PDB file of C-alpha atoms in Angstrom:
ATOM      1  CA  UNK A   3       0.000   0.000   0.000  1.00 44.00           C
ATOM      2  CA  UNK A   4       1.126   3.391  -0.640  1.00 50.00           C
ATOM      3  CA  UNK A   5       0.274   6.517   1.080  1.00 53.00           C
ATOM      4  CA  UNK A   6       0.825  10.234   0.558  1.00 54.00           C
ATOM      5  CA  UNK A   7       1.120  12.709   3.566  1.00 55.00           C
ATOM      6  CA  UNK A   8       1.584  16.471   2.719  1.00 56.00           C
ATOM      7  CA  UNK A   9       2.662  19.031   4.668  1.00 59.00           C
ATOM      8  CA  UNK A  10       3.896  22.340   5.422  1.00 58.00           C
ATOM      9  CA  UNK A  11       7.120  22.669   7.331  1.00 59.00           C
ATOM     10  CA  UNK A  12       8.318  26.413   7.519  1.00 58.00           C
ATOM     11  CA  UNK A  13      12.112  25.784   7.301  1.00 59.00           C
ATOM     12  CA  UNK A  14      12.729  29.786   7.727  1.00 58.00           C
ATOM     13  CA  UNK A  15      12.750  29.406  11.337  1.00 59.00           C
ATOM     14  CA  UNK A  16      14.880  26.045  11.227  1.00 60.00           C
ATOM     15  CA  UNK A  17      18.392  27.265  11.757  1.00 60.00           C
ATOM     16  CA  UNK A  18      17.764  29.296  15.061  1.00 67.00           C
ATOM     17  CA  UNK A  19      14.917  27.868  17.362  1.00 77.00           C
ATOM     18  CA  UNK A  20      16.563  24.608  19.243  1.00 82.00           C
ATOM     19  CA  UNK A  21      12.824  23.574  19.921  1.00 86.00           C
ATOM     20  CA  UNK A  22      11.711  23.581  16.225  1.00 81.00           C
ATOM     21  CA  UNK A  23      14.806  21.307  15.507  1.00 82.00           C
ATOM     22  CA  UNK A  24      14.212  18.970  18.273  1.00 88.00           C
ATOM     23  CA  UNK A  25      10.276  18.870  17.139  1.00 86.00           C
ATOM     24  CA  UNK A  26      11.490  18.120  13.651  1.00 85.00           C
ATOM     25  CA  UNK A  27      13.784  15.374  14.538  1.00 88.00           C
ATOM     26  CA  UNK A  28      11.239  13.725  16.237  1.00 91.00           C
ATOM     27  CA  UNK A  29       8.505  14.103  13.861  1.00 88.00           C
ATOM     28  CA  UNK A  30      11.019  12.630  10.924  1.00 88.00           C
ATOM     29  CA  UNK A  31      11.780   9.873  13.467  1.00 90.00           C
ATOM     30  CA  UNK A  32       8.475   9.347  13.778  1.00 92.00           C
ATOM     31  CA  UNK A  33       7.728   9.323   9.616  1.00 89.00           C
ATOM     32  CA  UNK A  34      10.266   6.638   9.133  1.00 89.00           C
ATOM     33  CA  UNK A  35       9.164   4.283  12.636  1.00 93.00           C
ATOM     34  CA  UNK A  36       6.073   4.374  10.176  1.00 91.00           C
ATOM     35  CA  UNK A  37       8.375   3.391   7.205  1.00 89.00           C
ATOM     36  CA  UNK A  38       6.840   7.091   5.432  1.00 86.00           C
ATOM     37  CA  UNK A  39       9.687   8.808   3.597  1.00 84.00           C
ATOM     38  CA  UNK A  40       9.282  12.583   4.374  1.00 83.00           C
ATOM     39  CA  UNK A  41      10.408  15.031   1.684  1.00 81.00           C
ATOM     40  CA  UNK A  42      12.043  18.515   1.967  1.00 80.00           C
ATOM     41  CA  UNK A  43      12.027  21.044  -0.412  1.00 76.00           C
ATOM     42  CA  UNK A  44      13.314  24.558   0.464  1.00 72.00           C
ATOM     43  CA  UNK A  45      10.932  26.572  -1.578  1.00 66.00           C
ATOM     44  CA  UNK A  46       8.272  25.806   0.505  1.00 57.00           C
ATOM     45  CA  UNK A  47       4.833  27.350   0.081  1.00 56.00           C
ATOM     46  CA  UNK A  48       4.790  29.460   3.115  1.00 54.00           C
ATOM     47  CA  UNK A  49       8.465  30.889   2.554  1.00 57.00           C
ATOM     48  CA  UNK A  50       8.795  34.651   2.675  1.00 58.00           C
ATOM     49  CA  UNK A  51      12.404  34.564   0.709  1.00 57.00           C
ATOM     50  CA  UNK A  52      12.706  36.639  -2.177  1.00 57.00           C
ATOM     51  CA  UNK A  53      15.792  35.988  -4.348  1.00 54.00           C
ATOM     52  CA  UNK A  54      18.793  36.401  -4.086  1.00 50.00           C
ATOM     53  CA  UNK A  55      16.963  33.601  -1.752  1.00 50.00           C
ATOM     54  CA  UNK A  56      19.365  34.055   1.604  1.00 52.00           C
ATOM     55  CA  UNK A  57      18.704  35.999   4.674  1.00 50.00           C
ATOM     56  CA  UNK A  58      20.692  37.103   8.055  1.00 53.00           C
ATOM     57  CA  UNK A  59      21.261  33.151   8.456  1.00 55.00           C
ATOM     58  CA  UNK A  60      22.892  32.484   5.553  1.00 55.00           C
ATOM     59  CA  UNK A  61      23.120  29.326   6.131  1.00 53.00           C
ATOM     60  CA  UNK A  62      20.993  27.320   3.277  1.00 55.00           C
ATOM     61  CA  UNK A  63      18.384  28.544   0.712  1.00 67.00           C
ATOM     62  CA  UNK A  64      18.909  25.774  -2.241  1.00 79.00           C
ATOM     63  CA  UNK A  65      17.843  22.035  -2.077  1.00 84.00           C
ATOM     64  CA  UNK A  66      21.802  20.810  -1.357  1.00 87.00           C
ATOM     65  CA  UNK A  67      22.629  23.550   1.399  1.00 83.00           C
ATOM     66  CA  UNK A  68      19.175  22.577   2.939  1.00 83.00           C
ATOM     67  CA  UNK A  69      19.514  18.575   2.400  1.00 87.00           C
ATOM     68  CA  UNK A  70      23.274  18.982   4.263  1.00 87.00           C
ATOM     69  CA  UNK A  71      21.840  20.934   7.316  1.00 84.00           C
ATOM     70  CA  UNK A  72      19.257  18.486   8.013  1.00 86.00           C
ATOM     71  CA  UNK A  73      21.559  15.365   7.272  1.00 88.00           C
ATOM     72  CA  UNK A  74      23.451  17.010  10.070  1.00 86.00           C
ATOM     73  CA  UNK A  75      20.567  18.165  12.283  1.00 85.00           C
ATOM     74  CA  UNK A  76      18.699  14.450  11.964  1.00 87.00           C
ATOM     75  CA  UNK A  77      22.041  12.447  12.651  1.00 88.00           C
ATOM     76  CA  UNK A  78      21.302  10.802   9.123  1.00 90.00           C
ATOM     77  CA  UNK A  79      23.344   7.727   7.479  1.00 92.00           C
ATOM     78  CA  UNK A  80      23.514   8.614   4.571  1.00 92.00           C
ATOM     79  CA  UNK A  81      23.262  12.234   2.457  1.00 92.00           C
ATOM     80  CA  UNK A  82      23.050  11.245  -1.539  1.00 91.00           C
ATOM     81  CA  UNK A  83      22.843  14.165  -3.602  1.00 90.00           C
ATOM     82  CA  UNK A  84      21.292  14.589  -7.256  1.00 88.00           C
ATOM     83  CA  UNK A  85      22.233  16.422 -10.855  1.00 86.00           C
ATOM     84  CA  UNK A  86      22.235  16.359 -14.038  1.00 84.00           C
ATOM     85  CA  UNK A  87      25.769  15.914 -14.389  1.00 85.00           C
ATOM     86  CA  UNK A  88      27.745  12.708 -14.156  1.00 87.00           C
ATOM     87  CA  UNK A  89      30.005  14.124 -10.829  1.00 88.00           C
ATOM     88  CA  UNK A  90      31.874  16.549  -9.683  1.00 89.00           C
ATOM     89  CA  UNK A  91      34.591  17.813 -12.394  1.00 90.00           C
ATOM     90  CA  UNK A  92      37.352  19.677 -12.122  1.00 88.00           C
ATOM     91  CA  UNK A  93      36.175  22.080 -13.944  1.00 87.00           C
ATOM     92  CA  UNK A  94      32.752  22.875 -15.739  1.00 85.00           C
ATOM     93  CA  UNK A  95      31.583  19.511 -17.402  1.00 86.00           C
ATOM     94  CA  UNK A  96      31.434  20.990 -20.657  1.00 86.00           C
ATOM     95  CA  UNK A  97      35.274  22.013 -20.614  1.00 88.00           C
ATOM     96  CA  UNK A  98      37.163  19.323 -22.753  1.00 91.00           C
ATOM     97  CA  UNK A  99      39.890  19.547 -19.860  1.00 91.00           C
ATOM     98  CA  UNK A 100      38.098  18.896 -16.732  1.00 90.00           C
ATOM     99  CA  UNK A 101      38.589  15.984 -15.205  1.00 91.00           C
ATOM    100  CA  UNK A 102      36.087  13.868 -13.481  1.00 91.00           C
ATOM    101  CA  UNK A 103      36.972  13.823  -9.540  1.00 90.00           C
ATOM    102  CA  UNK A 104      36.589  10.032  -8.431  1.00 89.00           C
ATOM    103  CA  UNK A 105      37.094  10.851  -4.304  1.00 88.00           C
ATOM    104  CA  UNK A 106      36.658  14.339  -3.033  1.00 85.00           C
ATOM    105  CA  UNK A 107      39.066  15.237  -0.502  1.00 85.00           C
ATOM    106  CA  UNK A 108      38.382  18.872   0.543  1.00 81.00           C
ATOM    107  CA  UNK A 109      41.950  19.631   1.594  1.00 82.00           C
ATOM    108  CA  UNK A 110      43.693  18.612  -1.616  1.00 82.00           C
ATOM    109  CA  UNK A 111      40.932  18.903  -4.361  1.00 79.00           C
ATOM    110  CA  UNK A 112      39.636  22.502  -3.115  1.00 77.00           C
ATOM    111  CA  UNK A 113      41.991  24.549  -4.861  1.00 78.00           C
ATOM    112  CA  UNK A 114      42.178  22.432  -7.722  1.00 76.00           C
ATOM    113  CA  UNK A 115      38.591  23.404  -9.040  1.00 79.00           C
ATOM    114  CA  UNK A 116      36.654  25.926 -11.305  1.00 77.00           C
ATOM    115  CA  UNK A 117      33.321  25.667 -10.213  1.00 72.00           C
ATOM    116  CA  UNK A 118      31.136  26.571 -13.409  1.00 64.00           C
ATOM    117  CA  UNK A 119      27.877  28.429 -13.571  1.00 63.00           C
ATOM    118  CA  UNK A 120      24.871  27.099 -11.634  1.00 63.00           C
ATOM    119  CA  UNK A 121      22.161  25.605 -13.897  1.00 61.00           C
ATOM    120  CA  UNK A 122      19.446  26.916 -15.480  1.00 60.00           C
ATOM    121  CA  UNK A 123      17.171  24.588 -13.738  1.00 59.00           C
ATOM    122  CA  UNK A 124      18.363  24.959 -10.105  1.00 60.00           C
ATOM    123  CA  UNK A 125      20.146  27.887  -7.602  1.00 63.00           C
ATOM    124  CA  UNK A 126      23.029  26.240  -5.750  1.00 68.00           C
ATOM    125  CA  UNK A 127      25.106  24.224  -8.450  1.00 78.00           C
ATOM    126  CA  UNK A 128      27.952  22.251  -7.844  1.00 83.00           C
ATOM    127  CA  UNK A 129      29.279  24.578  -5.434  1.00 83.00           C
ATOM    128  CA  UNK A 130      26.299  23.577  -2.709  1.00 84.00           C
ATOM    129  CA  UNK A 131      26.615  20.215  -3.783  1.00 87.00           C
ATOM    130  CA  UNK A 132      30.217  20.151  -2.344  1.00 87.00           C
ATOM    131  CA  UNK A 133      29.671  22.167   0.597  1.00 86.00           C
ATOM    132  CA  UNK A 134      26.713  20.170   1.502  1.00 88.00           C
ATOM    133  CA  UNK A 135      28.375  17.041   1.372  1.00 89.00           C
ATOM    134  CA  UNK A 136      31.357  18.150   3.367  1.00 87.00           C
ATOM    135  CA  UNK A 137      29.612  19.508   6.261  1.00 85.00           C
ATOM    136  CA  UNK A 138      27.704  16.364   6.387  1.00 88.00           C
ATOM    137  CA  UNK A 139      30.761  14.341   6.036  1.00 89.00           C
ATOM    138  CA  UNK A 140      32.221  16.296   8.932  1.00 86.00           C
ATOM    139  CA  UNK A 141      29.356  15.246  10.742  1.00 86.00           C
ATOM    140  CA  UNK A 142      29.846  11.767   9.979  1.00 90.00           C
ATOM    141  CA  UNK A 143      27.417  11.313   7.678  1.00 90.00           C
ATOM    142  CA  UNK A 144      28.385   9.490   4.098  1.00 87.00           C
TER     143      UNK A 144
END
């Protein structure tokens, strides 16, 4: 059987209430003791961002920033991250001399790329990508 469950999470006020965290984490915990997937998306319908999408926080306002924060905040496994491209390149994919980067290792690779222009379908590009995945890694998520 498969169920859908929609809802409205207002993420703006994520980053500095400790008690909306903690009710979060236990809601998701919750969602998944009743094997339910929840979703996240950061343009949520109640959001009062306006582009250039980032406020005092600063802290996330794309799908990758936002997916890395809560991989943090909910302890998670596992953080797996989604584009269009087939990994992280040196340089911008369509650059007949970037090279395809196997193992990201922040303190080596860093200075060794160009990050390219975001896409025209989404706002934080390869650049979130990374920087979501290394402050979950950090956290000791994979």
């Amino acid at each position: 059987m498969v169920g859908f469950l929609e809802g409205i999470i207002k993420l703006d006020t994520f980053v500095g209430d400790s008690g909306f965290r903690k009710q979060l984490s236990d809601t998701v915990n919750s969602l998944l003791d009743l094997r339910v997937i929840p979703i996240f998306n950061e343009n949520d319908a109640v959001s009062t961002r306006k582009a250039p999408y980032e406020d005092s926080s600063g802290i996330f306002w794309d799908n990758d920033n936002l997916a890395g924060l809560l991989a943090l905040e909910l302890k998670a496994d596992l953080l797996v991250l989604l584009s269009d491209v087939e990994g992280l390149y040196s340089g911008p994919p369509s650059d007949p001399k970037s090279k395809l980067i196997h193992t990201y290792v922040k303190e080596k690779n860093q200075g060794e790329i160009t990050f390219g222009d975001k896409s025209r379908l989404g706002r934080g590009g390869m650049t979130a990508k990374v920087n979501a995945a290394v402050c979950a890694a950090y956290a000791g998520t994979r």
